[in-house]
């Protein structure tokens, strides 16, 4: 509920002020949608869609979309069978946001009618605000919208997942959604919708092939084989009626498997898996471990009863999804990826270039990386750039702030928990950040804030390359590279007993120290211009110029908040400026009138460096520069090297 409550407070502030207070919490797609809804003048307490088609126009809508309705219907029915009785509904909308198919329990459908969530109703952003249909219409990619992320207060108790359906030409033909009570949301719902939409996309391809070649007798078999999951149909007596190619490959099953007993072809040691199949209960997305070639492998298991014409159980449909693939889909959809690369890092100062060069070297290694530096120096951006430059770039990039999570929750966030581990734990348990970052990079922000007792567990995970969930017994292998960041002096923390020495040396394989902005004065004007250009493009403004007086003030300021503070100052100046030139009047008062005082030694060094730089850029020879400063040539060369000033 933490995310729910935080976003609710952000929503309240936004409705009252039009300002999103914490942009890092709200997904960008949601924030952009809220902004458009506000521009449209949509009532934030909207209860239903006001546009729906009837009569001839409704018939035309359904006729236009007959192909996507016919193809999607079996998949919608299949999805509905998984959550029947849970209060969730499955629906299909066309590319414009008109609902063209809905399926749910009778009482839920009655609620849908009251809100005009019915066939023929329009649920795009301009009419029905931010919702699971409108967000996919705009973004054209799979997304999940949770409770308070809806623009309308009326829908804050609901959660929805949607994915686009595309034809072979890449055109969006529809949107598949699952929508229901927030408190009953399942972490795998988005993955299910994505998998179903992907199967429907494949179905489009197959249907075109069938029409062209008129091979109608292979229709069902081709669809089954196009599903990326392993699928097996088993009779009540345990005989295999059908298994697709993915099932045969992943479970090492023989080619001609039809009619064989499943217990005879599944490797020994899988009694738990076989007992679930033979039970009378259905399961959905249950995590199971299956032994293959004497090695355990993790799957998500969905097992549903097959009924005959008289609703009598005749067998089970078994669907196995490799948990690695499920994680990849979920990470891709929820944004567990690194957005920044080294191309996004500006700076020409010699120390900045040295830091970039060192970080690029670190990216090419398999070693853990420790990024040290003050707040605002760009540690997280460098972490993302290192990931994107490494051989793990295609894997997930998961970041966790060790200082932002309550002490009692950080272990479950990192290592996950098993079902029944504690009161309120999810059915089937929950994956931690280590599992979600398997095959990629885990960024441990503010590692210096991690509780001492948890540091021992982290050390064990790093050494063993495996985790055991809280309350669990199974050892789960994880292939994760650690990038840790901190603004603390970890050596001093080790001396004080606040940080484990052995963990420090495990992390301190490749250390990179971030340079404070005050020590790179020559880059301030460059960075200010870079941020101005970037934000002008984002806001759709003309290119913004920075007045020379502003540059002088920015260069003379000490920047205790470093690059992040500079970026915020430029963004504020652009926001309040009425022209395409940032003047002194647009700067915050604390920078314009009362610059932060620098440390005296830092100030003197900065002045000395600036004087050296100006003299070296003049027409004077090195001998004349040394005489002017009343120092020897050797001392001059030493100072030039210290301050990173070229002297060739």
Coordinates of C-alpha atoms in Angstrom, one line a residue:
X1 CA 0.0 0.0 0.0
X2 CA 3.0 2.3 0.3
X3 CA 3.0 3.1 -3.4
X4 CA -0.8 3.6 -3.3
X5 CA -0.6 6.1 -0.4
X6 CA 2.3 8.0 -1.8
X7 CA 0.7 8.4 -5.3
X8 CA -2.6 9.4 -3.6
X9 CA -0.9 12.3 -1.9
X10 CA 0.8 13.3 -5.2
X11 CA -2.6 13.1 -6.9
X12 CA -4.2 15.4 -4.3
X13 CA -1.4 17.9 -4.6
X14 CA -1.6 17.8 -8.4
X15 CA -5.4 18.3 -8.5
X16 CA -5.0 21.2 -6.1
X17 CA -1.9 22.9 -7.6
X18 CA -1.2 21.3 -11.0
X19 CA 2.3 20.3 -9.8
X20 CA 3.6 16.8 -9.5
X21 CA 5.7 16.9 -6.3
X22 CA 7.7 13.7 -6.6
X23 CA 8.4 12.9 -10.3
X24 CA 10.6 9.9 -9.5
X25 CA 7.6 8.0 -7.9
X26 CA 5.1 8.5 -10.6
X27 CA 5.8 6.8 -14.0
X28 CA 6.4 9.3 -16.8
X29 CA 3.6 7.9 -18.9
X30 CA 1.2 8.4 -16.1
X31 CA 2.5 11.9 -15.3
X32 CA 2.2 12.9 -19.0
X33 CA -1.4 11.6 -19.1
X34 CA -2.4 13.5 -16.0
X35 CA -1.0 16.7 -17.6
X36 CA -3.1 16.1 -20.8
X37 CA -6.2 15.3 -18.7
X38 CA -5.8 18.6 -16.9
X39 CA -5.4 20.4 -20.3
X40 CA -8.6 18.7 -21.5
X41 CA -10.4 20.0 -18.4
X42 CA -11.5 16.5 -17.4
X43 CA -13.3 16.2 -14.0
X44 CA -10.9 14.4 -11.6
X45 CA -14.0 12.8 -10.0
X46 CA -15.3 11.5 -13.4
X47 CA -17.4 8.3 -12.8
X48 CA -18.0 7.0 -16.4
X49 CA -17.4 7.5 -20.1
X50 CA -19.8 9.9 -21.7
X51 CA -19.5 8.6 -25.2
X52 CA -20.9 5.3 -26.4
X53 CA -22.2 4.0 -29.7
X54 CA -25.6 2.4 -30.3
X55 CA -27.6 1.0 -33.2
X56 CA -26.1 1.2 -36.6
X57 CA -22.9 2.9 -35.5
X58 CA -22.3 0.1 -32.9
X59 CA -22.9 -2.6 -35.6
X60 CA -20.4 -0.8 -37.9
X61 CA -17.8 -0.7 -35.0
X62 CA -18.1 -4.5 -34.4
X63 CA -18.1 -5.3 -38.1
X64 CA -14.9 -3.2 -38.6
X65 CA -13.2 -5.1 -35.7
X66 CA -14.6 -8.6 -36.4
X67 CA -11.3 -10.1 -37.1
X68 CA -9.6 -9.0 -33.9
X69 CA -12.7 -9.9 -31.9
X70 CA -12.8 -13.4 -33.4
X71 CA -9.1 -14.0 -32.8
X72 CA -9.0 -12.6 -29.3
X73 CA -12.2 -14.2 -27.9
X74 CA -10.7 -17.6 -27.0
X75 CA -7.8 -15.8 -25.3
X76 CA -10.2 -13.6 -23.3
X77 CA -12.2 -16.6 -22.3
X78 CA -8.9 -18.3 -21.2
X79 CA -7.8 -15.3 -19.2
X80 CA -11.3 -15.0 -17.6
X81 CA -11.2 -18.7 -16.5
X82 CA -8.0 -17.9 -14.5
X83 CA -9.6 -15.2 -12.4
X84 CA -13.3 -16.1 -12.5
X85 CA -15.0 -15.0 -9.3
X86 CA -12.2 -12.6 -8.3
X87 CA -13.9 -9.4 -9.3
X88 CA -11.6 -8.9 -12.3
X89 CA -12.8 -8.5 -15.9
X90 CA -11.1 -9.1 -19.3
X91 CA -11.9 -6.7 -22.1
X92 CA -10.9 -5.8 -25.6
X93 CA -10.8 -2.3 -27.1
X94 CA -10.0 -1.2 -30.6
X95 CA -7.1 1.1 -31.5
X96 CA -9.1 4.2 -30.7
X97 CA -10.2 3.0 -27.3
X98 CA -13.8 1.8 -28.1
X99 CA -14.6 -1.3 -26.0
X100 CA -15.5 -4.2 -28.4
X101 CA -15.6 -7.2 -26.0
X102 CA -16.0 -7.6 -22.2
X103 CA -16.1 -10.7 -20.0
X104 CA -16.6 -10.9 -16.3
X105 CA -18.7 -12.2 -13.4
X106 CA -22.4 -11.2 -13.5
X107 CA -22.2 -8.8 -10.5
X108 CA -19.0 -7.1 -11.9
X109 CA -20.6 -6.7 -15.3
X110 CA -23.5 -4.9 -13.6
X111 CA -21.0 -2.4 -12.1
X112 CA -19.4 -2.0 -15.5
X113 CA -22.8 -1.0 -17.0
X114 CA -23.2 1.8 -14.4
X115 CA -19.8 3.2 -15.4
X116 CA -20.5 2.7 -19.2
X117 CA -17.6 0.1 -19.3
X118 CA -19.6 -1.7 -22.0
X119 CA -19.3 -2.7 -25.6
X120 CA -19.5 0.5 -27.7
X121 CA -18.2 2.9 -25.0
X122 CA -15.2 5.1 -25.7
X123 CA -12.5 5.0 -23.0
X124 CA -9.8 7.1 -24.6
X125 CA -7.9 9.8 -22.6
X126 CA -9.9 12.8 -23.9
X127 CA -13.2 11.3 -22.7
X128 CA -12.4 8.9 -19.8
X129 CA -9.1 10.3 -18.4
X130 CA -6.1 8.1 -17.5
X131 CA -7.0 4.4 -17.5
X132 CA -5.6 1.1 -18.6
X133 CA -7.1 1.5 -22.1
X134 CA -6.3 5.2 -22.7
X135 CA -2.7 4.8 -21.5
X136 CA -2.0 2.0 -24.1
X137 CA -3.7 4.0 -26.8
X138 CA -1.3 6.8 -26.2
X139 CA 1.9 4.9 -25.4
X140 CA 1.3 1.9 -27.8
X141 CA 3.1 -0.4 -25.5
X142 CA 2.1 -2.7 -22.6
X143 CA 1.6 -0.8 -19.3
X144 CA 0.1 -1.3 -15.9
X145 CA -1.9 1.4 -14.1
X146 CA -2.3 1.0 -10.3
X147 CA -5.0 2.4 -8.1
X148 CA -4.1 6.0 -7.4
X149 CA -2.3 6.4 -10.7
X150 CA -5.8 6.8 -12.3
X151 CA -6.6 10.5 -12.9
X152 CA -10.2 10.0 -11.8
X153 CA -10.6 9.5 -8.0
X154 CA -13.5 7.1 -8.8
X155 CA -11.1 4.5 -10.1
X156 CA -8.5 4.7 -7.3
X157 CA -9.7 1.3 -5.9
X158 CA -8.9 -0.4 -9.2
X159 CA -5.8 -1.7 -11.0
X160 CA -5.5 -2.5 -14.7
X161 CA -3.0 -4.0 -17.1
X162 CA -3.1 -3.6 -20.9
X163 CA -1.1 -4.6 -23.9
X164 CA -1.5 -3.7 -27.6
X165 CA -2.5 -6.2 -30.2
X166 CA -0.7 -5.7 -33.5
X167 CA -1.2 -7.3 -36.9
X168 CA 1.6 -8.6 -39.1
X169 CA 2.1 -5.1 -40.6
X170 CA 2.8 -3.7 -37.1
X171 CA -0.5 -1.7 -37.0
X172 CA -2.3 -1.7 -33.6
X173 CA -5.6 -3.5 -34.0
X174 CA -6.7 -3.6 -30.4
X175 CA -5.9 -3.5 -26.8
X176 CA -6.2 -6.4 -24.4
X177 CA -6.8 -5.5 -20.7
X178 CA -7.4 -7.0 -17.3
X179 CA -9.1 -4.7 -14.8
X180 CA -10.2 -5.3 -11.2
X181 CA -9.8 -4.5 -7.5
X182 CA -6.4 -3.1 -6.5
X183 CA -6.2 -5.1 -3.3
X184 CA -6.5 -8.4 -5.3
X185 CA -3.8 -7.4 -7.9
X186 CA -1.3 -10.1 -8.8
X187 CA 2.3 -9.2 -9.7
X188 CA 2.2 -11.5 -12.7
X189 CA -1.0 -9.9 -14.2
X190 CA 0.9 -7.7 -16.6
X191 CA 3.0 -10.6 -17.7
X192 CA -0.1 -12.6 -18.4
X193 CA -1.7 -9.9 -20.5
X194 CA 1.6 -9.4 -22.4
X195 CA 1.9 -13.2 -23.1
X196 CA -1.8 -13.3 -24.2
X197 CA -1.4 -10.3 -26.5
X198 CA 1.8 -11.8 -27.9
X199 CA -0.1 -15.1 -28.6
X200 CA -2.9 -13.1 -30.3
X201 CA -0.3 -11.3 -32.4
X202 CA 1.1 -14.7 -33.4
X203 CA -2.5 -15.8 -34.1
X204 CA -2.8 -12.9 -36.6
X205 CA 0.2 -14.2 -38.4
X206 CA -1.1 -17.8 -38.4
X207 CA -4.5 -16.7 -39.5
X208 CA -3.0 -14.9 -42.5
X209 CA -1.0 -18.0 -43.3
X210 CA -4.0 -20.2 -43.1
X211 CA -6.1 -17.9 -45.3
X212 CA -3.3 -17.8 -47.9
X213 CA -2.7 -21.5 -47.9
X214 CA -6.2 -22.7 -46.8
X215 CA -4.8 -25.2 -44.3
X216 CA -7.8 -25.1 -42.0
X217 CA -7.2 -28.5 -40.5
X218 CA -3.9 -27.3 -38.8
X219 CA -5.5 -24.3 -37.2
X220 CA -5.6 -25.4 -33.6
X221 CA -2.3 -27.1 -33.7
X222 CA -0.5 -24.1 -35.1
X223 CA -2.0 -21.8 -32.5
X224 CA -0.9 -24.1 -29.7
X225 CA 2.6 -24.3 -31.1
X226 CA 2.9 -20.5 -31.5
X227 CA 2.3 -20.0 -27.8
X228 CA 5.8 -19.3 -26.2
X229 CA 4.9 -21.2 -23.0
X230 CA 5.1 -25.0 -22.5
X231 CA 1.6 -26.4 -22.8
X232 CA 0.4 -29.9 -21.9
X233 CA -3.1 -31.5 -21.8
X234 CA -3.4 -34.4 -19.4
X235 CA -6.5 -36.6 -18.9
X236 CA -8.0 -37.4 -15.4
X237 CA -6.1 -40.7 -15.5
X238 CA -2.7 -38.9 -16.2
X239 CA -2.4 -39.7 -19.9
X240 CA -0.9 -37.0 -22.1
X241 CA -3.4 -35.9 -24.8
X242 CA -1.2 -33.2 -26.3
X243 CA 2.1 -31.3 -25.7
X244 CA 3.5 -28.5 -27.8
X245 CA 7.1 -28.2 -29.0
X246 CA 8.1 -25.9 -26.1
X247 CA 6.9 -28.5 -23.6
X248 CA 8.8 -31.3 -25.3
X249 CA 12.0 -29.2 -25.4
X250 CA 11.8 -27.8 -21.9
X251 CA 10.8 -31.0 -20.2
X252 CA 12.9 -33.3 -22.4
X253 CA 9.8 -35.2 -23.5
X254 CA 9.9 -37.8 -26.3
X255 CA 8.5 -36.8 -29.8
X256 CA 5.6 -39.2 -29.9
X257 CA 4.2 -38.5 -26.4
X258 CA 0.5 -38.7 -27.0
X259 CA -1.1 -41.5 -24.9
X260 CA 1.8 -41.9 -22.5
X261 CA 1.5 -41.6 -18.7
X262 CA 2.9 -38.2 -17.5
X263 CA 4.6 -39.9 -14.5
X264 CA 6.5 -42.2 -16.9
X265 CA 8.0 -39.3 -18.9
X266 CA 8.7 -36.7 -16.3
X267 CA 12.1 -37.0 -14.6
X268 CA 12.1 -38.4 -11.0
X269 CA 12.2 -35.9 -8.1
X270 CA 9.2 -33.9 -9.4
X271 CA 6.5 -35.4 -7.1
X272 CA 5.3 -31.9 -6.0
X273 CA 4.7 -30.9 -9.6
X274 CA 2.9 -34.1 -10.5
X275 CA 0.7 -33.9 -7.3
X276 CA -0.4 -30.4 -8.3
X277 CA -1.5 -31.7 -11.7
X278 CA -3.4 -34.6 -10.2
X279 CA -5.1 -32.5 -7.6
X280 CA -8.7 -31.2 -8.1
X281 CA -7.6 -27.6 -7.5
X282 CA -6.7 -25.0 -10.2
X283 CA -3.6 -22.9 -9.7
X284 CA -2.4 -19.7 -11.5
X285 CA 1.2 -18.5 -11.7
X286 CA 2.4 -20.7 -8.9
X287 CA 6.2 -20.8 -8.6
X288 CA 7.4 -24.4 -8.9
X289 CA 10.8 -26.1 -9.2
X290 CA 11.1 -28.8 -11.8
X291 CA 14.1 -31.1 -12.0
X292 CA 15.5 -31.4 -15.6
X293 CA 18.7 -33.3 -16.4
X294 CA 19.2 -33.5 -12.6
X295 CA 19.2 -29.7 -12.2
X296 CA 16.4 -27.6 -10.7
X297 CA 14.7 -25.0 -12.9
X298 CA 12.1 -22.4 -11.8
X299 CA 8.8 -22.1 -13.6
X300 CA 5.4 -20.3 -13.1
X301 CA 2.7 -23.0 -13.2
X302 CA -0.8 -22.5 -14.3
X303 CA -3.1 -25.5 -14.1
X304 CA -6.8 -25.4 -15.2
X305 CA -9.4 -28.1 -15.3
X306 CA -10.8 -29.1 -18.7
X307 CA -14.6 -29.6 -18.8
X308 CA -16.6 -31.6 -21.2
X309 CA -20.0 -30.6 -22.8
X310 CA -21.8 -31.4 -19.5
X311 CA -19.3 -29.5 -17.4
X312 CA -17.6 -32.7 -16.0
X313 CA -13.8 -32.6 -15.4
X314 CA -12.0 -34.6 -18.1
X315 CA -8.4 -33.5 -17.5
X316 CA -6.0 -30.6 -17.0
X317 CA -4.3 -28.0 -19.1
X318 CA -0.9 -27.3 -17.8
X319 CA 1.0 -24.1 -18.8
X320 CA 4.6 -23.6 -17.7
X321 CA 6.4 -20.3 -18.1
X322 CA 10.1 -20.1 -17.5
X323 CA 10.5 -17.7 -14.6
X324 CA 13.5 -16.0 -16.3
X325 CA 11.2 -15.1 -19.2
X326 CA 8.5 -13.9 -16.9
X327 CA 11.0 -11.7 -15.1
X328 CA 12.2 -10.3 -18.4
X329 CA 8.7 -9.4 -19.5
X330 CA 7.8 -7.8 -16.2
X331 CA 11.1 -5.9 -16.0
X332 CA 10.7 -4.6 -19.6
X333 CA 7.2 -3.4 -18.8
X334 CA 7.8 -1.8 -15.4
X335 CA 10.9 0.0 -16.6
X336 CA 13.6 -2.1 -14.9
X337 CA 16.2 -0.9 -17.4
X338 CA 19.0 1.6 -17.6
X339 CA 18.0 4.7 -19.5
X340 CA 21.4 6.6 -19.5
X341 CA 24.5 5.8 -21.5
X342 CA 27.9 7.5 -21.6
X343 CA 26.6 9.6 -24.5
X344 CA 24.3 11.3 -22.0
X345 CA 27.1 12.5 -19.8
X346 CA 28.4 15.9 -20.7
X347 CA 31.7 17.4 -19.5
X348 CA 35.1 18.3 -21.0
X349 CA 37.1 19.0 -17.8
X350 CA 40.0 16.7 -17.6
X351 CA 38.8 15.1 -14.3
X352 CA 35.4 14.5 -15.8
X353 CA 36.9 12.8 -18.8
X354 CA 39.2 10.7 -16.5
X355 CA 36.1 9.6 -14.5
X356 CA 34.3 8.6 -17.7
X357 CA 37.3 6.7 -19.0
X358 CA 37.6 4.8 -15.8
X359 CA 33.9 4.0 -15.7
X360 CA 34.1 2.6 -19.3
X361 CA 37.0 0.4 -18.2
X362 CA 34.9 -0.8 -15.3
X363 CA 32.0 -1.6 -17.6
X364 CA 34.1 -4.0 -19.6
X365 CA 35.0 -6.1 -16.5
X366 CA 32.8 -8.5 -14.5
X367 CA 33.8 -6.9 -11.2
X368 CA 31.6 -5.2 -8.7
X369 CA 31.8 -1.4 -8.8
X370 CA 31.8 1.2 -6.0
X371 CA 30.8 4.7 -6.9
X372 CA 31.8 7.3 -4.2
X373 CA 30.8 10.9 -4.2
X374 CA 28.7 13.7 -2.8
X375 CA 24.9 13.8 -3.4
X376 CA 24.0 15.1 -6.9
X377 CA 27.3 14.2 -8.6
X378 CA 25.5 11.7 -10.9
X379 CA 26.4 8.3 -9.3
X380 CA 23.1 6.6 -10.4
X381 CA 23.6 8.0 -14.0
X382 CA 27.1 6.5 -14.1
X383 CA 25.7 3.2 -12.7
X384 CA 23.2 3.1 -15.6
X385 CA 25.9 4.0 -18.2
X386 CA 28.2 1.3 -16.9
X387 CA 25.4 -1.3 -17.2
X388 CA 24.6 -0.2 -20.8
X389 CA 28.2 -0.3 -21.7
X390 CA 28.7 -3.8 -20.3
X391 CA 27.9 -7.3 -21.7
X392 CA 24.8 -7.2 -19.4
X393 CA 23.2 -4.4 -21.3
X394 CA 20.4 -6.6 -22.5
X395 CA 19.6 -7.8 -19.0
X396 CA 17.6 -5.9 -16.3
X397 CA 19.0 -2.9 -14.4
X398 CA 17.3 -2.8 -11.0
X399 CA 18.0 -0.1 -8.5
X400 CA 17.2 0.0 -4.8
X401 CA 17.8 2.9 -2.4
X402 CA 19.0 1.3 0.9
X403 CA 18.3 4.5 2.8
X404 CA 14.7 4.9 1.6
X405 CA 13.3 1.5 2.7
X406 CA 12.4 0.8 6.3
X407 CA 14.8 -1.4 8.2
X408 CA 12.3 -4.2 8.7
X409 CA 11.5 -4.3 4.9
X410 CA 14.8 -4.1 3.3
X411 CA 15.6 -7.8 3.6
X412 CA 12.4 -8.9 1.9
X413 CA 12.9 -6.2 -0.8
X414 CA 16.4 -7.6 -1.6
X415 CA 15.9 -11.3 -1.2
X416 CA 12.1 -11.8 -1.5
X417 CA 10.0 -14.0 0.6
X418 CA 8.2 -17.3 0.4
X419 CA 4.4 -17.9 0.9
X420 CA 3.5 -17.7 4.5
X421 CA 6.8 -16.1 5.6
X422 CA 4.9 -13.5 7.6
X423 CA 1.4 -12.2 8.1
X424 CA 0.1 -10.5 5.0
X425 CA 2.6 -12.1 2.6
X426 CA 1.4 -12.8 -0.9
X427 CA 0.3 -16.1 -2.0
X428 CA 3.1 -17.8 -3.8
X429 CA 5.6 -15.4 -2.2
X430 CA 7.4 -12.5 -3.9
X431 CA 10.6 -12.1 -5.8
X432 CA 13.2 -9.8 -4.4
X433 CA 15.5 -7.4 -6.2
X434 CA 18.3 -10.0 -6.6
X435 CA 16.0 -12.3 -8.5
X436 CA 14.5 -9.5 -10.6
X437 CA 18.0 -8.4 -11.6
X438 CA 19.2 -12.0 -12.5
X439 CA 21.3 -11.8 -15.6
X440 CA 21.8 -8.0 -15.2
X441 CA 22.9 -5.4 -12.7
X442 CA 21.7 -4.5 -9.2
X443 CA 22.4 -0.9 -8.1
X444 CA 22.6 -0.6 -4.4
X445 CA 22.1 3.2 -3.8
X446 CA 23.3 4.6 -0.5
X447 CA 25.0 1.3 0.5
X448 CA 26.4 3.0 3.5
X449 CA 22.9 3.2 5.1
X450 CA 22.4 -0.6 5.0
X451 CA 21.9 -2.1 8.5
X452 CA 24.9 -3.9 9.9
X453 CA 23.1 -7.2 10.4
X454 CA 21.9 -7.3 6.8
X455 CA 25.4 -6.6 5.5
X456 CA 26.4 -10.2 6.5
X457 CA 23.6 -11.6 4.5
X458 CA 24.5 -9.5 1.5
X459 CA 28.1 -10.6 1.7
X460 CA 27.0 -14.2 1.7
X461 CA 24.8 -13.7 -1.4
X462 CA 27.7 -12.0 -3.2
X463 CA 30.1 -14.8 -2.4
X464 CA 27.7 -17.7 -3.0
X465 CA 25.8 -16.2 -6.0
X466 CA 22.6 -17.5 -4.6
X467 CA 19.8 -16.4 -2.3
X468 CA 17.2 -18.1 0.0
X469 CA 14.0 -16.2 0.3
X470 CA 12.8 -15.1 3.7
X471 CA 10.8 -18.0 5.2
X472 CA 12.0 -20.4 2.4
X473 CA 14.4 -23.3 2.0
X474 CA 15.1 -23.4 -1.7
X475 CA 18.5 -22.1 -2.9
X476 CA 17.9 -19.8 -5.9
X477 CA 21.0 -19.2 -8.0
X478 CA 21.4 -15.5 -9.1
X479 CA 23.8 -14.1 -11.7
X480 CA 24.0 -10.4 -10.6
X481 CA 26.6 -7.7 -10.9
X482 CA 26.6 -5.2 -8.0
X483 CA 27.2 -1.5 -8.5
X484 CA 27.1 0.2 -5.1
X485 CA 26.9 4.0 -4.5
X486 CA 27.4 6.1 -1.4
X487 CA 28.2 9.6 -0.2
X488 CA 29.8 8.3 2.9
X489 CA 33.5 7.6 3.5
X490 CA 33.2 3.8 3.9
X491 CA 36.8 3.5 5.2
X492 CA 35.9 5.7 8.1
X493 CA 32.6 3.8 8.5
X494 CA 34.6 0.6 8.8
X495 CA 36.8 2.1 11.5
X496 CA 33.7 3.2 13.4
X497 CA 32.2 -0.2 13.2
X498 CA 29.3 0.9 11.1
X499 CA 30.3 -1.1 7.9
X500 CA 31.7 -4.6 7.6
X501 CA 35.3 -4.6 6.5
X502 CA 34.9 -7.9 4.5
X503 CA 31.9 -6.5 2.6
X504 CA 33.8 -3.2 1.9
X505 CA 36.6 -5.2 0.2
X506 CA 34.0 -7.3 -1.7
X507 CA 32.5 -4.2 -3.1
X508 CA 35.7 -2.2 -3.4
X509 CA 36.9 -4.1 -6.5
X510 CA 36.6 -1.2 -8.9
X511 CA 36.2 2.2 -7.1
X512 CA 35.3 5.4 -9.0
X513 CA 35.3 8.7 -7.2
X514 CA 32.8 11.3 -8.6
X515 CA 34.2 14.8 -8.9
X516 CA 32.2 17.6 -7.2
X517 CA 31.0 20.3 -9.6
X518 CA 32.9 23.1 -7.6
X519 CA 36.1 21.4 -8.6
X520 CA 35.2 21.5 -12.4
X521 CA 34.4 25.3 -12.8
X522 CA 35.2 25.2 -16.5
X523 CA 32.4 22.7 -17.1
X524 CA 29.6 24.7 -15.4
X525 CA 28.8 26.8 -18.5
X526 CA 28.9 23.7 -20.7
X527 CA 26.6 21.8 -18.4
X528 CA 24.2 24.7 -18.0
X529 CA 24.0 25.0 -21.8
X530 CA 23.5 21.2 -22.1
X531 CA 20.6 21.2 -19.6
X532 CA 19.1 24.3 -21.3
X533 CA 19.1 22.6 -24.7
X534 CA 17.7 19.4 -23.3
X535 CA 14.9 21.0 -21.4
X536 CA 14.0 23.3 -24.2
X537 CA 13.5 20.3 -26.4
X538 CA 11.5 18.5 -23.7
X539 CA 9.2 21.6 -23.2
X540 CA 8.9 22.2 -26.9
X541 CA 10.4 25.7 -26.6
X542 CA 12.8 27.5 -28.9
X543 CA 16.5 27.1 -28.1
X544 CA 17.2 28.9 -24.8
X545 CA 20.3 31.1 -24.5
X546 CA 22.0 31.9 -21.2
X547 CA 23.1 35.5 -20.5
X548 CA 26.8 36.0 -19.9
X549 CA 26.0 37.6 -16.4
X550 CA 24.2 34.4 -15.5
X551 CA 27.2 32.3 -16.6
X552 CA 29.4 34.4 -14.3
X553 CA 27.1 33.9 -11.4
X554 CA 26.8 30.2 -12.0
X555 CA 30.6 29.8 -12.3
X556 CA 31.1 31.7 -9.0
X557 CA 28.6 29.6 -7.1
X558 CA 29.9 26.6 -5.0
X559 CA 27.1 24.1 -5.9
X560 CA 26.7 22.1 -2.7
X561 CA 24.1 20.0 -4.5
X562 CA 26.4 19.5 -7.5
X563 CA 25.1 18.7 -11.0
X564 CA 21.6 17.9 -9.8
X565 CA 21.3 21.3 -8.2
X566 CA 22.6 23.0 -11.4
X567 CA 20.0 21.0 -13.5
X568 CA 17.2 22.1 -11.2
X569 CA 18.3 25.7 -11.3
X570 CA 18.3 25.7 -15.1
X571 CA 14.9 23.9 -15.3
X572 CA 13.4 26.5 -12.9
X573 CA 14.9 29.4 -14.9
X574 CA 13.4 28.1 -18.1
X575 CA 10.0 27.5 -16.5
X576 CA 9.7 31.1 -15.2
X577 CA 11.4 32.8 -18.2
X578 CA 9.1 34.8 -20.5
X579 CA 11.8 35.0 -23.3
X580 CA 14.3 32.6 -24.9
X581 CA 17.1 34.1 -22.8
X582 CA 17.8 33.2 -19.2
X583 CA 18.7 36.3 -17.3
X584 CA 19.8 37.0 -13.7
X585 CA 16.2 37.7 -12.7
X586 CA 15.3 34.1 -13.4
X587 CA 17.9 32.7 -11.0
X588 CA 16.9 31.7 -7.4
X589 CA 17.6 34.4 -4.8
X590 CA 20.0 32.2 -2.9
X591 CA 22.2 31.9 -6.0
X592 CA 21.6 35.4 -7.3
X593 CA 22.2 37.3 -4.1
X594 CA 24.1 35.1 -1.7
X595 CA 26.3 32.5 -3.2
X596 CA 27.3 29.5 -1.0
X597 CA 30.7 30.2 0.6
X598 CA 33.3 27.8 -0.5
X599 CA 35.9 26.3 1.7
X600 CA 38.9 28.7 1.8
X601 CA 41.4 26.2 0.5
X602 CA 39.1 25.2 -2.3
X603 CA 38.5 28.9 -3.2
X604 CA 42.3 29.6 -3.3
X605 CA 43.0 26.5 -5.4
X606 CA 40.2 27.5 -7.8
X607 CA 41.6 31.0 -8.1
X608 CA 45.1 29.7 -8.7
X609 CA 43.9 27.2 -11.3
X610 CA 41.9 29.9 -13.1
X611 CA 45.0 32.2 -13.2
X612 CA 47.2 29.4 -14.5
X613 CA 44.6 28.6 -17.2
X614 CA 44.4 32.3 -18.4
X615 CA 48.2 32.7 -18.5
X616 CA 48.7 29.5 -20.4
X617 CA 46.0 30.5 -22.9
X618 CA 47.9 33.9 -23.5
X619 CA 50.8 34.4 -25.8
X620 CA 53.3 34.1 -23.0
X621 CA 55.9 31.4 -23.1
X622 CA 56.2 28.9 -20.2
X623 CA 59.3 30.7 -19.1
X624 CA 57.5 34.0 -19.0
X625 CA 54.5 32.5 -17.2
X626 CA 56.9 31.1 -14.5
X627 CA 58.6 34.4 -14.1
X628 CA 55.3 36.2 -13.8
X629 CA 54.2 33.9 -11.0
X630 CA 57.7 34.1 -9.4
X631 CA 58.1 30.2 -9.5
X632 CA 60.5 27.9 -11.3
X633 CA 59.6 26.0 -14.5
X634 CA 59.6 22.7 -12.6
X635 CA 57.0 24.1 -10.1
X636 CA 55.0 25.4 -13.0
X637 CA 54.9 22.0 -14.7
X638 CA 53.9 20.4 -11.4
X639 CA 51.0 22.8 -10.8
X640 CA 49.8 22.4 -14.4
X641 CA 49.8 18.6 -13.9
X642 CA 48.0 18.9 -10.6
X643 CA 45.2 21.1 -12.1
X644 CA 44.9 19.0 -15.2
X645 CA 45.9 21.9 -17.5
X646 CA 47.4 20.8 -20.9
X647 CA 50.9 22.2 -21.3
X648 CA 52.2 20.6 -24.6

